Coordinates of C-alpha atoms (C1' of nucleotides) in Angstrom, one line a residue:
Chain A
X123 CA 110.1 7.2 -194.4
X124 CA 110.6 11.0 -194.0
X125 CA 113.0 11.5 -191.6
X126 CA 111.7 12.7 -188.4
X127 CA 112.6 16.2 -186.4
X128 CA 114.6 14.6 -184.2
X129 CA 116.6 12.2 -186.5
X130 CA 117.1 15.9 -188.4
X131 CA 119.1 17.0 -184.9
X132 CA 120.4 13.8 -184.5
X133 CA 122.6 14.2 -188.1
X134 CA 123.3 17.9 -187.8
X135 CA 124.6 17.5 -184.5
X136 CA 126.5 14.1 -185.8
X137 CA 128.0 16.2 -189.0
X138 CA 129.6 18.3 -186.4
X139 CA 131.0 16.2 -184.3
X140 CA 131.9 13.8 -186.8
X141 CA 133.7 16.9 -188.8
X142 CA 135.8 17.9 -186.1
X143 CA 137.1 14.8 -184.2
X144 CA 136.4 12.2 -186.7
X145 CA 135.1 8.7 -186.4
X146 CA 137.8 7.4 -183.9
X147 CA 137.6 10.8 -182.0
X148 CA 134.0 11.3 -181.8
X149 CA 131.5 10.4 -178.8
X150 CA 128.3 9.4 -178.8
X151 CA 127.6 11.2 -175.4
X152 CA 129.1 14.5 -177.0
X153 CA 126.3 13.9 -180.3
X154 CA 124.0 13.5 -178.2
X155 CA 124.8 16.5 -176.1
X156 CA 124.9 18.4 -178.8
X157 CA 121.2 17.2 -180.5
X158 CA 119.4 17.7 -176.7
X159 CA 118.3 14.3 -175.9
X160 CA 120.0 11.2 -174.2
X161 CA 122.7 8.5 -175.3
X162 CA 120.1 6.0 -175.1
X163 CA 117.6 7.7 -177.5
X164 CA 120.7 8.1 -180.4
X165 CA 121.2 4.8 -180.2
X166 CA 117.2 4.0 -180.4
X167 CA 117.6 6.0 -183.5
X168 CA 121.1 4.3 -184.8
X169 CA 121.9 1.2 -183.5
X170 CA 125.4 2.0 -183.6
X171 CA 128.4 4.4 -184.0
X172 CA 129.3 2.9 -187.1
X173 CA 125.7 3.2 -188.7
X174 CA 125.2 6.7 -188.0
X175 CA 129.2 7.5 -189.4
X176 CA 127.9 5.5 -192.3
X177 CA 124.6 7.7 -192.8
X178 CA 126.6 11.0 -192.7
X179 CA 129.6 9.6 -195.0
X180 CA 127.1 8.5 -197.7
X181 CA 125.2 12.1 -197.5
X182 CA 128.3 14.3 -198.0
X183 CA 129.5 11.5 -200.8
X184 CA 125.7 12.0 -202.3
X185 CA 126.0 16.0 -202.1
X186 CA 129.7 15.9 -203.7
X187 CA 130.1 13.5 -206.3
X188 CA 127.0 14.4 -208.3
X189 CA 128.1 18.0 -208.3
X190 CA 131.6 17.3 -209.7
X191 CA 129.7 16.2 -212.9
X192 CA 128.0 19.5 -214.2
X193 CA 129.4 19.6 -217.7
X194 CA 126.8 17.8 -218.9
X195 CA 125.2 20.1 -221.4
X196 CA 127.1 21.1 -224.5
X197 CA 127.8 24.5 -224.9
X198 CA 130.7 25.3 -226.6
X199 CA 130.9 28.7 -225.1
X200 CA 132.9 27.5 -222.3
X201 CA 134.2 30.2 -220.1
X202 CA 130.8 31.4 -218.4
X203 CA 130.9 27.4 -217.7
X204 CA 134.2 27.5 -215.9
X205 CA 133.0 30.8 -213.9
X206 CA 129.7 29.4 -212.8
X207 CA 131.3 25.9 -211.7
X208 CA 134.0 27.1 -209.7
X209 CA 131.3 29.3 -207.7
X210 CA 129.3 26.5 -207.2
X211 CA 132.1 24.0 -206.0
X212 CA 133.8 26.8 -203.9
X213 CA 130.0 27.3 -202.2
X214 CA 129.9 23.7 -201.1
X215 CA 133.1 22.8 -200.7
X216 CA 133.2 26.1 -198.0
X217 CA 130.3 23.9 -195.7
X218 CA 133.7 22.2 -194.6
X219 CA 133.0 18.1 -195.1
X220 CA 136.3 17.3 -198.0
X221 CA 138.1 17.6 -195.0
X222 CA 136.5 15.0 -192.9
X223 CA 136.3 13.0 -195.7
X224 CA 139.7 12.8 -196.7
X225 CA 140.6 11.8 -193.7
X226 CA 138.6 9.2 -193.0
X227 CA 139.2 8.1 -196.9
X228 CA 142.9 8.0 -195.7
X229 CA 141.8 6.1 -192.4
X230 CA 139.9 3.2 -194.0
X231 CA 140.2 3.3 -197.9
X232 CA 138.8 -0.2 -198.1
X233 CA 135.8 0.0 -196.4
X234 CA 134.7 4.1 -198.2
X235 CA 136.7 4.1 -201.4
X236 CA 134.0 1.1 -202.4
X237 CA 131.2 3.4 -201.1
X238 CA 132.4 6.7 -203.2
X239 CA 132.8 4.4 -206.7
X240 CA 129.4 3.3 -206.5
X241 CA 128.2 7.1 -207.3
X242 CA 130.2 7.6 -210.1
X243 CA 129.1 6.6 -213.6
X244 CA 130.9 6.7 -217.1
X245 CA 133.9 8.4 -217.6
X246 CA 134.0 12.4 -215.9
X247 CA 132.2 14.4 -217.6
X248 CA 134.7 17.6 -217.3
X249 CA 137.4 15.5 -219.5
X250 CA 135.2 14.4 -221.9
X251 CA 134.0 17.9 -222.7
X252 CA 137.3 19.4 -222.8
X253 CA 138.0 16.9 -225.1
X254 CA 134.7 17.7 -227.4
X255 CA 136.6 21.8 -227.1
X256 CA 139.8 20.7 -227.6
X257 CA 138.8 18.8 -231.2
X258 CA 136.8 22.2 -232.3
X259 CA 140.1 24.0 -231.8
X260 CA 138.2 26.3 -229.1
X261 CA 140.3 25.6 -225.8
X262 CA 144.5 24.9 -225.7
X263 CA 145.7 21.7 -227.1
X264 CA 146.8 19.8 -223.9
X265 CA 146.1 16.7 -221.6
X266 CA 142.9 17.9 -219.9
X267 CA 143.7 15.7 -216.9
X268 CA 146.1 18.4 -214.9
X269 CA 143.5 20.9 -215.9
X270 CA 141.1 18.3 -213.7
X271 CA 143.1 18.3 -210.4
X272 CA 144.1 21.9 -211.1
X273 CA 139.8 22.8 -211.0
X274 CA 139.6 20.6 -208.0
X275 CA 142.6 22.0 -205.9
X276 CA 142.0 25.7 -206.5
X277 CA 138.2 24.9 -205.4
X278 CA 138.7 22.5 -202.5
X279 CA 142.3 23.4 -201.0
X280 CA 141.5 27.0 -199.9
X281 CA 138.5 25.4 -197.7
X282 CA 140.1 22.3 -196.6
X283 CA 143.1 24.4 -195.3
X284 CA 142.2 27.7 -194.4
X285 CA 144.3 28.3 -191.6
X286 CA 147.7 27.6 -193.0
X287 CA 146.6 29.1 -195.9
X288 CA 145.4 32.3 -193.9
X289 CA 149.1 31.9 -192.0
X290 CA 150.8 32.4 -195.1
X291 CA 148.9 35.3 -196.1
X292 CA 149.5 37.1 -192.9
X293 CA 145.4 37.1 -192.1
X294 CA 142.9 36.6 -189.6
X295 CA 139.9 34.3 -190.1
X296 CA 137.6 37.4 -190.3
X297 CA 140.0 39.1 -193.2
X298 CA 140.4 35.2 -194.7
X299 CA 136.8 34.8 -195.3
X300 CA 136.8 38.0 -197.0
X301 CA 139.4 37.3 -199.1
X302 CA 138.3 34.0 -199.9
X303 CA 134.9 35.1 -201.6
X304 CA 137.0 37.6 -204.3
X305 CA 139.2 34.6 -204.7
X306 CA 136.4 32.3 -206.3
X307 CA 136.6 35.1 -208.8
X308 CA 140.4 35.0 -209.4
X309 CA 140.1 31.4 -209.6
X310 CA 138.0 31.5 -212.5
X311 CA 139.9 33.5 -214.4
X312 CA 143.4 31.6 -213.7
X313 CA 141.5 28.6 -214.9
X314 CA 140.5 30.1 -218.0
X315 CA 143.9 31.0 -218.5
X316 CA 145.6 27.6 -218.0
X317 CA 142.7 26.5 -220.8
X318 CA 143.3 29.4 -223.2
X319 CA 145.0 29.1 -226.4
Chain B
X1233 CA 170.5 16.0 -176.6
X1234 CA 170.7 13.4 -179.3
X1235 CA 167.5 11.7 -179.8
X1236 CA 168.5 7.8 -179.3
X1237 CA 167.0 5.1 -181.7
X1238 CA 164.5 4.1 -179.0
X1239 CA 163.1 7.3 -179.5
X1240 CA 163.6 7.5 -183.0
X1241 CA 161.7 4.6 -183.5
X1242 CA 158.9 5.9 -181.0
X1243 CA 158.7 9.1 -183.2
X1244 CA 158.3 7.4 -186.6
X1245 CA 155.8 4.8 -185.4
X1246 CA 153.9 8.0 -183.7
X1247 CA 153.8 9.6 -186.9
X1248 CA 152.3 6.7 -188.8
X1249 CA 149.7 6.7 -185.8
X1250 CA 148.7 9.9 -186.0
X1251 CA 148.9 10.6 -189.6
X1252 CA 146.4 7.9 -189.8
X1253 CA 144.2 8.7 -186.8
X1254 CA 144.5 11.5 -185.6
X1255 CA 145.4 12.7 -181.6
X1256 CA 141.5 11.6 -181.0
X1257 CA 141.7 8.3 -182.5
X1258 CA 145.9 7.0 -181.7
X1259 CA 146.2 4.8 -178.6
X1260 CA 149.1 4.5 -177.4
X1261 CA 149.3 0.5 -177.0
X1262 CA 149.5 0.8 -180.9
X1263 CA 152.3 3.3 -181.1
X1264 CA 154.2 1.2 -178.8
X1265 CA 153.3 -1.9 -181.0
X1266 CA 154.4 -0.3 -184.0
X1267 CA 157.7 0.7 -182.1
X1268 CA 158.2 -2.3 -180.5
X1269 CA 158.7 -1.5 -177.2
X1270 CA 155.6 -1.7 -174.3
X1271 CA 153.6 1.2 -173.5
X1272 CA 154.9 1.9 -170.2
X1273 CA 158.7 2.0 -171.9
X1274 CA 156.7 4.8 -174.3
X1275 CA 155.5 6.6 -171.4
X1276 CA 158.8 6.7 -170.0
X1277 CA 160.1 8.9 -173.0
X1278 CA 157.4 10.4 -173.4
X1279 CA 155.4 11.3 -170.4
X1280 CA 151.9 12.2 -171.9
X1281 CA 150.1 11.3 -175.1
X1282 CA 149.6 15.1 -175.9
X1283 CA 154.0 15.8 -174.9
X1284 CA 154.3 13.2 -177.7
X1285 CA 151.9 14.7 -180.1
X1286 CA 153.1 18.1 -179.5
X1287 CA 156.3 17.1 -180.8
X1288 CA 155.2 15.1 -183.4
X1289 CA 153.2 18.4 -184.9
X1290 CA 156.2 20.8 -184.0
X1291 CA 158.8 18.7 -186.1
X1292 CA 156.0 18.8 -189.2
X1293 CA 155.6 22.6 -188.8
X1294 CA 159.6 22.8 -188.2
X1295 CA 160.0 20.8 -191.5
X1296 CA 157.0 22.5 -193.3
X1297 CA 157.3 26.0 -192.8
X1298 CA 160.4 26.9 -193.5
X1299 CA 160.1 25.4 -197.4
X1300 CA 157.4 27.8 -197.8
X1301 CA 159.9 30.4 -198.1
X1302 CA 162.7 30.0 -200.5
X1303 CA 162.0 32.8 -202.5
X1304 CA 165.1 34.7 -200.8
X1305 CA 168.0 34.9 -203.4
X1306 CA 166.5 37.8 -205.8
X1307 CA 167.2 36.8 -209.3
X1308 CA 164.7 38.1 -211.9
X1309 CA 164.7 34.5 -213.7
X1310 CA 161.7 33.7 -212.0
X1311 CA 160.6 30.5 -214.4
X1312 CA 163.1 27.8 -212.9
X1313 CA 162.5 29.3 -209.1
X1314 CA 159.0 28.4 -210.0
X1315 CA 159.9 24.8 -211.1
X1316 CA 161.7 24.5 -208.5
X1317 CA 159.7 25.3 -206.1
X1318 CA 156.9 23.4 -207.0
X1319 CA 159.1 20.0 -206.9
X1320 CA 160.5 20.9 -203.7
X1321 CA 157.0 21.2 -202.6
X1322 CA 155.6 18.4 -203.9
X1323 CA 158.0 16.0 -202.6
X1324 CA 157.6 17.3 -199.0
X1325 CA 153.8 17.1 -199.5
X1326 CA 153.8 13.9 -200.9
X1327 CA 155.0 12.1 -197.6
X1328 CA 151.8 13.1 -196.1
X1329 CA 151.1 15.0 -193.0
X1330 CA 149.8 17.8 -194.8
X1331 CA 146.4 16.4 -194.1
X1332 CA 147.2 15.6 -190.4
X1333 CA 148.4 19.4 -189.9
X1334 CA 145.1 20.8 -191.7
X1335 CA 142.8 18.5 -189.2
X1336 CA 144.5 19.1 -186.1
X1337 CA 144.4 22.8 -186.7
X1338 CA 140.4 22.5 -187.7
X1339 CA 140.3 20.3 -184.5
X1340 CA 141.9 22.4 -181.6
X1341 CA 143.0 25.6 -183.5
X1342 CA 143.0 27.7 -180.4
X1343 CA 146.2 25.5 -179.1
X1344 CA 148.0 24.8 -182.4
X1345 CA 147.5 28.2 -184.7
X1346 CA 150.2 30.1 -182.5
X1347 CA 152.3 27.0 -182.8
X1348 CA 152.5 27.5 -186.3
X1349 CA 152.8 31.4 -186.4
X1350 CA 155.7 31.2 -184.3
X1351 CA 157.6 30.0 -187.2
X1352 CA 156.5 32.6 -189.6
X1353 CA 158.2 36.1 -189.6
X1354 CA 158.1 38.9 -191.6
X1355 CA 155.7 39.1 -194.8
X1356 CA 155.6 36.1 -197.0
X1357 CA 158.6 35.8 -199.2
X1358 CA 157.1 34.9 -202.1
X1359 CA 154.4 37.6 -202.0
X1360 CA 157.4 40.4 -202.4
X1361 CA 159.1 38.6 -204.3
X1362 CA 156.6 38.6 -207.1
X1363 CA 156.2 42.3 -206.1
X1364 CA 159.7 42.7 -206.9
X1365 CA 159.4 41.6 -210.5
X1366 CA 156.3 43.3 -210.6
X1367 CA 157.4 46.8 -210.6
X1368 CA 160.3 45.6 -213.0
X1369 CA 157.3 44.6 -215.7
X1370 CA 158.4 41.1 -215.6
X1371 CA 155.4 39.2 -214.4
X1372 CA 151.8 39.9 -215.5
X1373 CA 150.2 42.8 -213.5
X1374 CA 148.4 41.7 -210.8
X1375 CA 147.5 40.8 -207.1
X1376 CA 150.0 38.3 -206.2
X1377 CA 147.5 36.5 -203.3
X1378 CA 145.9 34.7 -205.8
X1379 CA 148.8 32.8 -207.0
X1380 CA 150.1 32.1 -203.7
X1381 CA 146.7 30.4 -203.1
X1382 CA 146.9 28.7 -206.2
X1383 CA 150.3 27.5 -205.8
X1384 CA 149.9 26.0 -202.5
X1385 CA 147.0 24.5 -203.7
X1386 CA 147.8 22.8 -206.8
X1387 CA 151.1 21.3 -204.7
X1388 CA 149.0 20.5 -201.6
X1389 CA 145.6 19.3 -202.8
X1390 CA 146.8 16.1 -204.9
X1391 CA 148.5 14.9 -202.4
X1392 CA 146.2 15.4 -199.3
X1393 CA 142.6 14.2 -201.3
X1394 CA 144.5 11.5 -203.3
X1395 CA 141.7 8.9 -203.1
X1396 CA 139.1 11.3 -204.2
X1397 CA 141.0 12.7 -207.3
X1398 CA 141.9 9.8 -208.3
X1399 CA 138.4 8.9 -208.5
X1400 CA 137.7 11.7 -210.6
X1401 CA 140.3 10.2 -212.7
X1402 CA 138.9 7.0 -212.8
X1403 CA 142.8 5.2 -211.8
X1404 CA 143.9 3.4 -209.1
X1405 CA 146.5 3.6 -207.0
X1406 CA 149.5 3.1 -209.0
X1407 CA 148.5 4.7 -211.9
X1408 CA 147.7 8.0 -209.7
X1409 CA 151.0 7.8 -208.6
X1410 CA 152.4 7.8 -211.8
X1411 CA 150.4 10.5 -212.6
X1412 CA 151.1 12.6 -210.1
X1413 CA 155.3 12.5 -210.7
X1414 CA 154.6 14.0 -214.2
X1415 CA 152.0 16.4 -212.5
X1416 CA 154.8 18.0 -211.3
X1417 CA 156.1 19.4 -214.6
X1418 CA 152.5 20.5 -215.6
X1419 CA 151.2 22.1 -212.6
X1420 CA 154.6 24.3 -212.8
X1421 CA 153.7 24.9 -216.3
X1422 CA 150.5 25.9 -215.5
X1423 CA 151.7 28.2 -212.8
X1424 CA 154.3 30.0 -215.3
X1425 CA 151.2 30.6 -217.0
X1426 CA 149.4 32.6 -214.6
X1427 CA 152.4 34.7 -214.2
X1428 CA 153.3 35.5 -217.4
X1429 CA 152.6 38.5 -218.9
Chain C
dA308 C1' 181.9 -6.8 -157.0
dA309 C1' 179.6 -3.2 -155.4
dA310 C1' 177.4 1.0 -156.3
dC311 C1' 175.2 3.9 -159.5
dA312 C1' 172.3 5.7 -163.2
dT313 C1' 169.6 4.7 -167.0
dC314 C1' 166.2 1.9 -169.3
dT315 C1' 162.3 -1.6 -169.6
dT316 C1' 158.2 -3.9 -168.2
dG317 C1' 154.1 -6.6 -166.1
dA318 C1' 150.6 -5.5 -163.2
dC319 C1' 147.5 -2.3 -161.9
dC320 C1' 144.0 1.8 -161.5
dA321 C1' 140.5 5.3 -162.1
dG322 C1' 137.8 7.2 -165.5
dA323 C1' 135.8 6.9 -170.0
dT324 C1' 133.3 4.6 -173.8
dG325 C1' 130.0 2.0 -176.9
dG326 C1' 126.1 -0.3 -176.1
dT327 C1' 121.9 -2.6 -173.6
dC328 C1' 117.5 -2.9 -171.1
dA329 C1' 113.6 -2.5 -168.3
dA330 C1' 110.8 0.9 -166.9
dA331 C1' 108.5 5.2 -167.7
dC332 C1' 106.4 8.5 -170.8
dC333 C1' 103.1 10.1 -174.2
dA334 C1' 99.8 10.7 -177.9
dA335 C1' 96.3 8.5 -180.6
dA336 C1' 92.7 4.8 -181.1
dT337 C1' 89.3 2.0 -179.0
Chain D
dA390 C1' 89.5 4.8 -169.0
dT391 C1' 92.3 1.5 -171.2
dT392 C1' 95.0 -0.3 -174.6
dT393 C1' 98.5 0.2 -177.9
dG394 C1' 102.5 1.8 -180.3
dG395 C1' 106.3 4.5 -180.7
dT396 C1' 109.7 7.2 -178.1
dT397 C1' 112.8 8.6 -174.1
dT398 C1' 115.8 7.8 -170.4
dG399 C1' 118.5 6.5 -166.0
dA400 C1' 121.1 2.9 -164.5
dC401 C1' 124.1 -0.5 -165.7
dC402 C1' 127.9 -3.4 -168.0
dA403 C1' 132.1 -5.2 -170.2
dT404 C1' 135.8 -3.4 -172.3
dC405 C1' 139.2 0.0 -173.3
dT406 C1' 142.3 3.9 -172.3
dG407 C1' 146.0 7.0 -170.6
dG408 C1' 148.8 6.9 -167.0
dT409 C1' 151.5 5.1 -162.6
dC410 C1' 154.7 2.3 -160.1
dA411 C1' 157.6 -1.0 -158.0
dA412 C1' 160.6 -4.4 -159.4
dG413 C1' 163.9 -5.9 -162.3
dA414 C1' 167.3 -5.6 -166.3
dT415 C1' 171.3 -3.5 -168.4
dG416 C1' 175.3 -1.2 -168.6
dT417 C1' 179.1 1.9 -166.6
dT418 C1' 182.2 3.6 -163.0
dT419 C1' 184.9 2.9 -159.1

DNA sequence: AAACATCTTGACCAGATGGTCAAACCAAAT
DNA sequence: ATTTGGTTTGACCATCTGGTCAAGATGTTT
């Protein structure tokens, strides 16, 4: 079933609402508000809060997870691999979303943690190809494990907390977001420098 | 005015609360559960869900803030500052709230950024700091924003997206946590490393 | 013991909230 | 024109929520 125009409205306006007051916070009147059309018809369309929460939860875990696997081809020339990855994780992570789901991860673990396991396969594939570097001599002899969280919080932090972020750097939100697209540059190159011999 | 133990226990159960579900999604029959006291005793102390909350977010951004500044005694070994930094950090960060600050500020920023900037004054201390040992050749040539970034993120991200990183890891619980005390040492390490000449 | 100030609470209220439903609407098929 | 199927909605409901208040408890001063 393709999903209809309305249904489209419907989870946009859901994914913003959703985002900024999470589950507990959100309305239905306020999603509906915001699609155009009446409480009654969103629930024609999802039954109930919790079905719709669960339809926009297991789109941003289906946009995210796959995404935090691109090491699958073997190169061995690494650091154009870095580069392009960081970019492409600072890109989606910037449509907001790791927020909203760490927090609602930190709400209810056992009802999403369940949900977000499902979509991951084998062990990740970053580690594993650090490893296949690390044998080769090519990249510094350490536990590629820090280097994991290291990727992940230079990419994710700056867009899940850009206002304290901008606070300690003395900007605006307009001078922030200007800042922030040079950084996925500089974020690059300090990665390649943690993996450097 | 010294807070009493009634209201000490109304401010730690409020925390849990809100940590957990933000000022959208605490009631205050549960905050006055977890404190063990009824709601109309809360409301007697505190007059209004948001006079609660207000305070709640003030004493985080009273406890917060200031840490991110103790770069102020000027000695040129900059390596242990670093290390020592990064613990502090960590420590604070790791009893939560980081991720309640970021979503309340995505939530109602309008009310809660000047809340914050109140605390901040002058330029960031680490930022002229490393500027310092800049023009003295000790650190490696380059814009310092960058690694302010990157430290605040590699201090702040584990400990606000635990579920998901841990994921990525493929642990659980405890062994993340384990993890995550020697992540300490390495993240410093790996921060020494972007600095160094 | 009486007067006083400070806490504590059950009962209550007005407004909000998720969800339901019968009636109306509308486009396509007959 | 009528039927048929999916879609839309105003009105409604039971329950929940932040907040109030009068009455009582508790402790301190005189």
């Amino acid at each position: 079933m393709e999903p209809t125009d309305t249904e489209k409205r419907i989870l946009k306006a859901a994914m913003l609402v959703f985002e900024r007051d999470g589950f507990l916070g959100a309305r239905m009147q306020v999603i509906a508000d915001e699609a155009g059309i009446s409480k009654a018809s969103l629930h024609y369309y999802f039954r109930t809060k919790e079905k719709l929460f669960d339809r926009i939860f297991d789109d941003y875990t289906a946009s995210i997870i796959p995404l935090l696997s691109t090491w699958e081809d073997g190169t061995d020339d690494w650091q154009p691999k870095v580069k392009h990855f960081v970019k492409e994780l600072m890109r989606v992570f910037s449509e907001s979303s790791l927020l909203f789901m760490a927090q609602e991860l930190h709400r209810d673990p056992k009802k999403l943690e369940p949900r977000m396991a499902k979509r991951r396969t084998g062990p990740n594939p970053f580690l594993t190809y650090y490893e296949s570097l690390r044998a080769k001599g090519l990249v510094r002899d350490t536990d590629p494990r820090p280097l994991l969280v290291a990727m992940q919080s230079l990419c994710a932090y700056p867009s899940m907390n850009p206002k304290m972020l901008a606070g300690s750097l003395r900007m605006n939100a307009k001078e922030y977001d200007a800042f922030i697209t040079s950084y996925a540059d500089d974020a690059a190159d300090l990665l390649v420098r943690m993996m450097q011999k």
